[in-house]
Amino acid sequence: MRVVIAEDNALLREGLVLLLTSSGHEVAGVAATGPEILPLLLEHRPDVAVLDVRLPPGFRDEGLRAALAAREQLPDLPVLVLSQYVEETYAAELLGGGARGVGYLLKDRVGRVDEFLDALERVASGGTALDPEVVTELMARRRDDPLDSLTPREREALALMAQGHDNGTIARSMVITERAVHKHIGNVFLKLGLPPTDSGGHRRVLAVLAYLNA
């Protein structure tokens, strides 16, 4: 199995490389920052990518953004995301497009070698691998406010809509395709319960109002 790793902690990164190679897998490439990931994945097209959520330069969600961008260009790319602690909104977004070939584990799970390798192989074969703590957090998410169900990227698209930007500008700001923007906005309309019979422009106004009222 060919693997690409993105992890800024050198000790953990080298540990992952050693663990995978000693288990008979090939590490096709390694990255330490967010911007390195997508070109590396497009070059090597691995069987699975193992990505930290927070990476330089911003230490926010660079790994997640790279995973989502990669899955837009390589839809069948299996992705196993690692995080220091449960970040439920990131987990929800990663799973939002369907749970095929997706994993989300806490970094502590890497130390349990057999569990980690099993999860990696399950994700690579198109299955899922969710850390139990992630599942608990997702199940406990509030459901009373429709805006609570929006993923971070959907909220970002909605915020940009509230600023009056069109889809092209939103796409450039979020560094995604207009098709992806259309999908995010469609999800916003759906989650906010805006009638599909309304015109797109009218629904944008209603969505913006919901955002501002929140």
Short mmCIF file of C-alpha atoms in Angstrom, two decimals:
data_model
loop_
_atom_site.label_atom_id
_atom_site.label_comp_id
_atom_site.label_asym_id
_atom_site.label_seq_id
_atom_site.Cartn_x
_atom_site.Cartn_y
_atom_site.Cartn_z
CA MET A 1 0.00 0.00 0.00
CA ARG A 2 1.38 3.40 -1.02
CA VAL A 3 0.90 6.17 1.53
CA VAL A 4 1.44 9.93 1.63
CA ILE A 5 1.92 11.47 5.10
CA ALA A 6 1.39 15.11 6.13
CA GLU A 7 2.50 15.85 9.69
CA ASP A 8 4.50 18.83 11.01
CA ASN A 9 5.74 17.10 14.17
CA ALA A 10 9.02 15.58 12.98
CA LEU A 11 9.08 12.89 15.67
CA LEU A 12 5.57 11.66 14.88
CA ARG A 13 6.17 11.98 11.14
CA GLU A 14 9.29 9.83 11.25
CA GLY A 15 7.55 7.41 13.59
CA LEU A 16 4.73 6.98 11.08
CA VAL A 17 7.22 6.42 8.27
CA LEU A 18 9.05 3.76 10.31
CA LEU A 19 5.82 2.09 11.39
CA LEU A 20 4.42 1.90 7.87
CA THR A 21 7.61 0.76 6.15
CA SER A 22 8.26 -1.89 8.81
CA SER A 23 4.70 -3.12 8.23
CA GLY A 24 5.38 -3.64 4.53
CA HIS A 25 3.87 -0.43 3.17
CA GLU A 26 5.53 2.16 0.92
CA VAL A 27 5.67 5.81 1.99
CA ALA A 28 5.47 7.60 -1.36
CA GLY A 29 5.94 11.10 0.05
CA VAL A 30 5.89 13.23 3.19
CA ALA A 31 4.80 16.83 3.81
CA ALA A 32 5.24 19.14 6.77
CA THR A 33 3.04 22.07 5.71
CA GLY A 34 -0.43 22.54 4.24
CA PRO A 35 0.60 23.93 0.83
CA GLU A 36 2.82 20.88 0.15
CA ILE A 37 -0.01 18.37 0.41
CA LEU A 38 -2.13 18.75 -2.73
CA PRO A 39 0.79 18.78 -5.22
CA LEU A 40 2.26 15.74 -3.44
CA LEU A 41 -1.03 13.84 -3.64
CA LEU A 42 -1.56 14.72 -7.30
CA GLU A 43 1.99 13.64 -8.11
CA HIS A 44 1.98 10.30 -6.30
CA ARG A 45 -1.76 9.41 -6.26
CA PRO A 46 -1.32 7.15 -3.23
CA ASP A 47 -3.59 4.37 -2.03
CA VAL A 48 -4.30 6.43 1.10
CA ALA A 49 -3.31 9.79 2.60
CA VAL A 50 -2.62 10.30 6.32
CA LEU A 51 -3.05 13.99 7.15
CA ASP A 52 -2.82 16.05 10.33
CA VAL A 53 -5.71 18.52 10.64
CA ARG A 54 -3.63 21.50 11.78
CA LEU A 55 -0.45 22.28 9.87
CA PRO A 56 1.79 25.27 9.14
CA PRO A 57 1.55 28.03 8.21
CA GLY A 58 -1.67 28.80 10.05
CA PHE A 59 -2.12 25.77 12.31
CA ARG A 60 -5.89 25.93 11.73
CA ASP A 61 -7.39 23.44 9.27
CA GLU A 62 -4.77 23.23 6.52
CA GLY A 63 -4.77 19.42 6.50
CA LEU A 64 -8.53 19.23 6.28
CA ARG A 65 -8.69 21.79 3.47
CA ALA A 66 -6.06 19.84 1.57
CA ALA A 67 -8.01 16.61 2.09
CA LEU A 68 -11.22 18.17 0.77
CA ALA A 69 -9.40 19.76 -2.18
CA ALA A 70 -7.72 16.46 -3.00
CA ARG A 71 -11.00 14.58 -2.93
CA GLU A 72 -12.44 17.08 -5.40
CA GLN A 73 -9.68 16.25 -7.88
CA LEU A 74 -9.20 12.63 -6.83
CA PRO A 75 -12.72 11.60 -5.74
CA ASP A 76 -11.71 8.05 -4.83
CA LEU A 77 -8.71 9.09 -2.70
CA PRO A 78 -8.99 7.50 0.77
CA VAL A 79 -8.09 9.96 3.54
CA LEU A 80 -7.26 9.26 7.17
CA VAL A 81 -7.19 12.47 9.22
CA LEU A 82 -5.30 12.73 12.52
CA SER A 83 -6.07 15.30 15.20
CA GLN A 84 -4.72 16.12 18.64
CA TYR A 85 -8.25 16.27 20.04
CA VAL A 86 -11.84 15.99 18.82
CA GLU A 87 -12.79 18.80 16.46
CA GLU A 88 -16.36 17.83 15.67
CA THR A 89 -17.01 20.45 13.00
CA TYR A 90 -13.98 19.27 11.01
CA ALA A 91 -15.07 15.66 11.38
CA ALA A 92 -18.57 16.53 10.22
CA GLU A 93 -17.26 18.36 7.16
CA LEU A 94 -14.97 15.51 6.15
CA LEU A 95 -17.87 13.10 6.41
CA GLY A 96 -20.34 15.48 4.77
CA GLY A 97 -19.69 14.27 1.23
CA GLY A 98 -20.23 10.62 2.12
CA ALA A 99 -18.30 8.32 4.38
CA ARG A 100 -16.51 6.16 1.80
CA GLY A 101 -12.75 5.87 2.29
CA VAL A 102 -12.64 8.32 5.19
CA GLY A 103 -11.12 8.10 8.66
CA TYR A 104 -10.77 10.47 11.60
CA LEU A 105 -8.57 9.37 14.49
CA LEU A 106 -7.08 11.06 17.52
CA LYS A 107 -3.29 10.99 17.51
CA ASP A 108 -3.25 8.92 20.68
CA ARG A 109 -4.69 6.10 18.58
CA VAL A 110 -1.47 5.93 16.53
CA GLY A 111 0.30 4.50 19.57
CA ARG A 112 -2.03 1.52 19.45
CA VAL A 113 -0.25 0.07 16.45
CA ASP A 114 -2.64 -2.73 15.56
CA GLU A 115 -5.69 -0.45 15.81
CA PHE A 116 -4.02 2.23 13.70
CA LEU A 117 -2.91 -0.15 10.96
CA ASP A 118 -6.33 -1.78 10.90
CA ALA A 119 -7.98 1.62 10.55
CA LEU A 120 -5.57 2.63 7.78
CA GLU A 121 -6.22 -0.53 5.79
CA ARG A 122 -9.98 -0.18 6.28
CA VAL A 123 -9.93 3.38 4.95
CA ALA A 124 -7.67 2.41 2.03
CA SER A 125 -10.16 -0.28 1.02
CA GLY A 126 -13.02 2.25 0.95
CA GLY A 127 -14.32 1.78 4.47
CA THR A 128 -14.51 4.17 7.41
CA ALA A 129 -12.55 4.50 10.63
CA LEU A 130 -13.88 6.94 13.21
CA ASP A 131 -12.36 7.40 16.63
CA PRO A 132 -14.94 6.50 19.31
CA GLU A 133 -14.52 9.93 20.89
CA VAL A 134 -15.30 11.55 17.53
CA VAL A 135 -18.48 9.49 17.22
CA THR A 136 -19.53 10.53 20.74
CA GLU A 137 -19.02 14.21 19.94
CA LEU A 138 -20.91 14.00 16.65
CA MET A 139 -23.83 12.25 18.28
CA ALA A 140 -23.97 14.95 20.96
CA ARG A 141 -24.11 17.88 18.52
CA ARG A 142 -26.96 20.28 19.09
CA ARG A 143 -29.87 20.01 16.66
CA ASP A 144 -32.08 22.90 17.80
CA ASP A 145 -30.50 25.59 15.59
CA PRO A 146 -30.31 24.87 11.83
CA LEU A 147 -27.08 26.88 11.61
CA ASP A 148 -25.48 24.40 14.01
CA SER A 149 -25.70 21.77 11.28
CA LEU A 150 -23.61 23.80 8.82
CA THR A 151 -20.03 22.71 8.30
CA PRO A 152 -17.22 25.28 8.66
CA ARG A 153 -16.94 25.62 4.87
CA GLU A 154 -20.69 26.06 4.49
CA ARG A 155 -20.59 28.75 7.17
CA GLU A 156 -17.71 30.38 5.32
CA ALA A 157 -19.68 30.37 2.07
CA LEU A 158 -22.70 31.78 3.88
CA ALA A 159 -20.60 34.53 5.49
CA LEU A 160 -19.25 35.50 2.07
CA MET A 161 -22.78 35.52 0.68
CA ALA A 162 -23.72 37.86 3.53
CA GLN A 163 -20.98 40.20 2.32
CA GLY A 164 -22.66 40.32 -1.08
CA HIS A 165 -20.17 38.19 -3.05
CA ASP A 166 -21.20 36.11 -6.06
CA ASN A 167 -20.19 32.47 -6.57
CA GLY A 168 -17.08 33.34 -8.56
CA THR A 169 -15.72 35.61 -5.85
CA ILE A 170 -16.62 33.10 -3.13
CA ALA A 171 -14.76 30.39 -5.06
CA ARG A 172 -11.62 32.52 -5.31
CA SER A 173 -11.78 33.50 -1.64
CA MET A 174 -12.22 29.89 -0.47
CA VAL A 175 -9.73 28.57 -3.06
CA ILE A 176 -12.21 26.04 -4.44
CA THR A 177 -14.12 25.58 -7.70
CA GLU A 178 -17.41 27.30 -8.45
CA ARG A 179 -18.94 23.83 -8.60
CA ALA A 180 -17.86 23.26 -5.00
CA VAL A 181 -19.31 26.64 -4.03
CA HIS A 182 -22.59 25.69 -5.67
CA LYS A 183 -22.59 22.47 -3.64
CA HIS A 184 -21.87 24.30 -0.37
CA ILE A 185 -24.63 26.84 -1.02
CA GLY A 186 -27.03 24.07 -1.99
CA ASN A 187 -26.29 22.35 1.31
CA VAL A 188 -26.89 25.63 3.15
CA PHE A 189 -30.29 26.01 1.47
CA LEU A 190 -31.18 22.41 2.33
CA LYS A 191 -30.07 22.59 5.97
CA LEU A 192 -31.82 25.90 6.55
CA GLY A 193 -35.04 24.46 5.12
CA LEU A 194 -35.34 26.98 2.28
CA PRO A 195 -37.96 25.86 -0.27
CA PRO A 196 -36.50 24.48 -3.51
CA THR A 197 -39.29 26.22 -5.46
CA ASP A 198 -37.90 29.65 -4.56
CA SER A 199 -35.60 31.37 -7.01
CA GLY A 200 -31.89 31.09 -6.25
CA GLY A 201 -31.63 34.80 -5.56
CA HIS A 202 -34.53 34.75 -3.10
CA ARG A 203 -33.05 31.80 -1.23
CA ARG A 204 -29.69 33.59 -1.01
CA VAL A 205 -31.45 36.49 0.70
CA LEU A 206 -33.21 34.16 3.14
CA ALA A 207 -29.93 32.36 3.90
CA VAL A 208 -28.14 35.65 4.53
CA LEU A 209 -30.95 36.76 6.85
CA ALA A 210 -30.59 33.52 8.82
CA TYR A 211 -26.85 34.16 9.11
CA LEU A 212 -27.26 37.76 10.26
CA ASN A 213 -29.98 36.88 12.75
CA ALA A 214 -27.66 34.28 14.30
#
